[in-house]
mmCIF file of C-alpha atoms in Angstrom:
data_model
loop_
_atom_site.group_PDB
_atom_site.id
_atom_site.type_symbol
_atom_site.label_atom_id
_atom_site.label_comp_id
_atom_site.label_asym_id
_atom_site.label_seq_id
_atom_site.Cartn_x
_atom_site.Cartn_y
_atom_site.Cartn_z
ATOM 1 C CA UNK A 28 235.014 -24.684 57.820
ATOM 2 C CA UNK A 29 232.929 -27.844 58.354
ATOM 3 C CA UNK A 30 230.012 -28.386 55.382
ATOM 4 C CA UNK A 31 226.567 -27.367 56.374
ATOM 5 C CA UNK A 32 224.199 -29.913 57.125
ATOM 6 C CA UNK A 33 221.180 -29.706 55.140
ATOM 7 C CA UNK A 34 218.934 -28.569 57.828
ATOM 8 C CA UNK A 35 220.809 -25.666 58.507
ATOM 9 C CA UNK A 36 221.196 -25.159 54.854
ATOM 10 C CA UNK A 37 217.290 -25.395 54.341
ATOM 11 C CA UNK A 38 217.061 -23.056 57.285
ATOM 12 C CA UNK A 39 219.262 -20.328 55.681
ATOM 13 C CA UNK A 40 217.967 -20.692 52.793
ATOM 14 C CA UNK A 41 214.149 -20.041 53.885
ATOM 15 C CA UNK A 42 215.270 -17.056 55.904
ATOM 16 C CA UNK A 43 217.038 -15.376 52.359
ATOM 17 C CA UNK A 44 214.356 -16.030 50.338
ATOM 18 C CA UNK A 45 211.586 -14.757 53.062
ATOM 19 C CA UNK A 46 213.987 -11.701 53.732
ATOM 20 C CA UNK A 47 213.740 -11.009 49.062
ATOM 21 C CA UNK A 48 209.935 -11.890 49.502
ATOM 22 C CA UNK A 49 209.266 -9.371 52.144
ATOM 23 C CA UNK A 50 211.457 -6.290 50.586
ATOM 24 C CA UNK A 51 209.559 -6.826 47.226
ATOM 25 C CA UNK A 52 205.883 -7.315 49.028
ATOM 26 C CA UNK A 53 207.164 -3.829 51.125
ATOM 27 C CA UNK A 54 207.857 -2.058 47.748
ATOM 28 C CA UNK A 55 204.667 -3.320 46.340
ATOM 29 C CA UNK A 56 202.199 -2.281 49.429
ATOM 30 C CA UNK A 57 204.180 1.133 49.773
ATOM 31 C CA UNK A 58 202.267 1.976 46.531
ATOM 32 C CA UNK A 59 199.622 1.742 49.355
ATOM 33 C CA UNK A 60 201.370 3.742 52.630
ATOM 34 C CA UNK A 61 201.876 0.150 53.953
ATOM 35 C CA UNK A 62 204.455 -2.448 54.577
ATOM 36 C CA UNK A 63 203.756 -5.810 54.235
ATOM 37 C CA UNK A 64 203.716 -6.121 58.478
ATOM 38 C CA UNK A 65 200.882 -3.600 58.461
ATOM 39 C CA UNK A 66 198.829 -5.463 55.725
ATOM 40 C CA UNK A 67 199.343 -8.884 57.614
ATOM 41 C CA UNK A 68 198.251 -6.866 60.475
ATOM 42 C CA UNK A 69 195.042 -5.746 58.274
ATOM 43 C CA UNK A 70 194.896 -9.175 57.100
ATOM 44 C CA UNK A 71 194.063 -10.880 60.407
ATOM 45 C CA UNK A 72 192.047 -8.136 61.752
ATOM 46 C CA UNK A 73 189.413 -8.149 58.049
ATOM 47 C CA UNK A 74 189.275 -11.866 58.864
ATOM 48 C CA UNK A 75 187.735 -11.650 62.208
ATOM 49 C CA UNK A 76 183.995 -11.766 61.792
ATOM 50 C CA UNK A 77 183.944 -8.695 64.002
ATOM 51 C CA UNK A 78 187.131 -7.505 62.987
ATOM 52 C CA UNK A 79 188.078 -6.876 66.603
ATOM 53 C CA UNK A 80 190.854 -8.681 67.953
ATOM 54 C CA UNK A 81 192.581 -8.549 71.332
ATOM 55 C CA UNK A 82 195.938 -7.059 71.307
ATOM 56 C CA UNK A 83 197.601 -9.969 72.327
ATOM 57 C CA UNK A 84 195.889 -12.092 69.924
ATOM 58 C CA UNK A 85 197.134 -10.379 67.132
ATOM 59 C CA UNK A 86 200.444 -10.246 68.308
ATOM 60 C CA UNK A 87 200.201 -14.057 68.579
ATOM 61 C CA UNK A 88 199.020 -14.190 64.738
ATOM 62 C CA UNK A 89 202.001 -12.000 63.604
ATOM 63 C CA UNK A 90 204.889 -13.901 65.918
ATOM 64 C CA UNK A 91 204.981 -10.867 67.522
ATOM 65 C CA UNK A 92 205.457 -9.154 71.238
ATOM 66 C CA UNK A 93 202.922 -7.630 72.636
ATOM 67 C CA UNK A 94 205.385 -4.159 73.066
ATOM 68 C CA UNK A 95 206.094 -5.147 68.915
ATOM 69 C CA UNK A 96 202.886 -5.278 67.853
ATOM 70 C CA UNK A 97 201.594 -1.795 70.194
ATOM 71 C CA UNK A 98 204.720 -0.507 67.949
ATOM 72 C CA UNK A 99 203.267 -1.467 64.771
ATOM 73 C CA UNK A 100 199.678 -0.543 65.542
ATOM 74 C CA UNK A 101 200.546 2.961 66.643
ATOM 75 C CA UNK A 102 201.315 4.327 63.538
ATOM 76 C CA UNK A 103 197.992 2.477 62.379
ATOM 77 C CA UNK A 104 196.169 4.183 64.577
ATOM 78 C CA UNK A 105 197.014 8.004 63.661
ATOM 79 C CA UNK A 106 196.623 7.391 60.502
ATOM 80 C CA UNK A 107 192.921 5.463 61.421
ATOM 81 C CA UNK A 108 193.141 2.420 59.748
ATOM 82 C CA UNK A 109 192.350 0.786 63.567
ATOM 83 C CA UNK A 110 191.541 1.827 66.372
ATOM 84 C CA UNK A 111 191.593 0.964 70.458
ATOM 85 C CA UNK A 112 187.976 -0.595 71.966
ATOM 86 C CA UNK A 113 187.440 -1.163 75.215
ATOM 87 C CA UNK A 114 186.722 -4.601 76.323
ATOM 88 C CA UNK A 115 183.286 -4.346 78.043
ATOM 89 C CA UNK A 116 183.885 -7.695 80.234
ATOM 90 C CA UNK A 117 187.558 -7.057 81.193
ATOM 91 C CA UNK A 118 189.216 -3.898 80.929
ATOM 92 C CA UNK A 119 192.567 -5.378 81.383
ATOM 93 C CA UNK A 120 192.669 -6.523 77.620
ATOM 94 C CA UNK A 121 193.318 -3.965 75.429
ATOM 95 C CA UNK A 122 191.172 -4.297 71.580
ATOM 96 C CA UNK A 123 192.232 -3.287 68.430
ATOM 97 C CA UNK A 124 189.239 -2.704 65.626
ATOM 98 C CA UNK A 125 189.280 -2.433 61.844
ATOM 99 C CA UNK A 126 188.118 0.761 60.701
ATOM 100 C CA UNK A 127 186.178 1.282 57.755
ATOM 101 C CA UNK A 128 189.592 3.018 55.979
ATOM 102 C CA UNK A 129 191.598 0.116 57.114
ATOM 103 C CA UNK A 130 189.286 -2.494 55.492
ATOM 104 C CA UNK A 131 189.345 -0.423 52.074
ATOM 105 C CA UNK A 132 192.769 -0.110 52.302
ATOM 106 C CA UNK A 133 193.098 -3.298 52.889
ATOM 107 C CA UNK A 134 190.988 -4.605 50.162
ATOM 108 C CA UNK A 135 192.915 -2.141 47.371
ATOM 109 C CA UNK A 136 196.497 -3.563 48.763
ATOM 110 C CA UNK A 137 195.298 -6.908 48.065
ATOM 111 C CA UNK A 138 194.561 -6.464 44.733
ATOM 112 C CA UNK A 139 198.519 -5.452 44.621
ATOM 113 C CA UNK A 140 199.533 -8.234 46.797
ATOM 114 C CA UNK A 141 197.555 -11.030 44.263
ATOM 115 C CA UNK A 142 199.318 -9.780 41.931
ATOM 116 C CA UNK A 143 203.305 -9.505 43.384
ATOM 117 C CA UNK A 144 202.052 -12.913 44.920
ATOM 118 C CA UNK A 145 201.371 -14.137 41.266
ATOM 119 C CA UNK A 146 204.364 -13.075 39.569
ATOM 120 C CA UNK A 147 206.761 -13.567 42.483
ATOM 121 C CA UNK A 148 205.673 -17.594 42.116
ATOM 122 C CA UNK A 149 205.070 -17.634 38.127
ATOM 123 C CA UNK A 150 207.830 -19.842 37.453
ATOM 124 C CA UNK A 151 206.794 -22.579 40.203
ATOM 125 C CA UNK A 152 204.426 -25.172 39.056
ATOM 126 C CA UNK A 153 201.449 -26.074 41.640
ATOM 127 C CA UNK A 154 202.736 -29.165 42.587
ATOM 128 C CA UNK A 155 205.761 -27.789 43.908
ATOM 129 C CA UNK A 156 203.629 -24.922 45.509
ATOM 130 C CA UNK A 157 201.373 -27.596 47.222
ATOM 131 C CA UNK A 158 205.166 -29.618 48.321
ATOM 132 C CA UNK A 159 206.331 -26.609 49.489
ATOM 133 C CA UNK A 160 203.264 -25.689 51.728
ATOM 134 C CA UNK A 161 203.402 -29.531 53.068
ATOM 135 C CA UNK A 162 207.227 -28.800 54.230
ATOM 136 C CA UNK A 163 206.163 -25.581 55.622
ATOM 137 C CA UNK A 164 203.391 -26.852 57.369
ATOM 138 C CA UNK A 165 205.603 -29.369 59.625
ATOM 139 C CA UNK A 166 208.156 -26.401 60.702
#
C-alpha cells in the first residue's frame, strides 16, 4: 500500500477526531433530550436577532439538505422547541422560529456544552487553539 500523503492524512485525521468530538458532545447534550445537531440547530436559530430563520438558511448554516434539515427539525417541532411561520412576503419559503422552550433549553445545554468544550480542549494551550482555528479557517 502506497504511504499517505499528508493531506489525506490531515483529512482523516480531522474526520476521527470530529467523529470522538461529536459522540462525547451527543452524550453530554442527551443529559438535555438533545444531540449536538439539534443544539447547533438551536444555536443558529438563538443567534438570529429574530430568531427566525428560513428553512433553507439554516440548512445552509448546518451543511445540510434542505430534506436533512426538515428531518432534524421535525422532531423539534413536536416536542416545541421551534416552530413553522409563515413568510408574510413569500409563501414559498418555509420559516422556522425559536420558541421560548427552545431558547431555555438552549441556554441550560450550553452551560453543559462550555463545559465538555472546556475539558475536551484542557490539555491544548491557546496558541495551538488559535493555530488550529487559522488551519481550519482556510479549509
Amino acid at each position: 500500500m502506497k504511504k499517505m500523503s499528508d493531506a489525506m492524512s490531515l483529512l482523516i485525521n480531522l474526520n476521527l477526531a470530529a467523529i470522538k468530538i461529536n459522540k462525547k458532545l451527543d452524550r453530554s447534550l442527551g443529559l438535555h433530550g438533545i444531540s449536538f445537531s439539534e443544539y447547533m440547530a438551536l444555536h443558529f436559530l438563538y443567534s438570529e436577532s429574530t430568531q427566525v430563520m428560513s428553512r433553507i438558511a439554516l440548512a445552509e448554516c448546518l451543511g445540510m439538505t434542505a430534506s436533512g434539515v426538515t428531518r432534524l427539525l421535525n422532531p423539534m417541532e413536536k416536542i416545541h422547541l421551534v416552530e413553522k411561520q409563515k413568510n408574510p412576503r413569500d409563501a414559498r419559503v418555509s420559516l422556522v422560529k425559536l420558541t421560548l422552550t427552545g431558547a431555555t433549553l438552549y441556554e441550560d445545554a450550553s452551560t453543559s456544552f462550555r463545559h465538555i468544550s472546556d475539558s475536551t480542549v484542557s490539555d491544548v494551550r491557546q496558541y495551538q487553539m488559535e493555530s488550529i482555528l487559522e488551519v481550519l479557517k482556510k479549509l
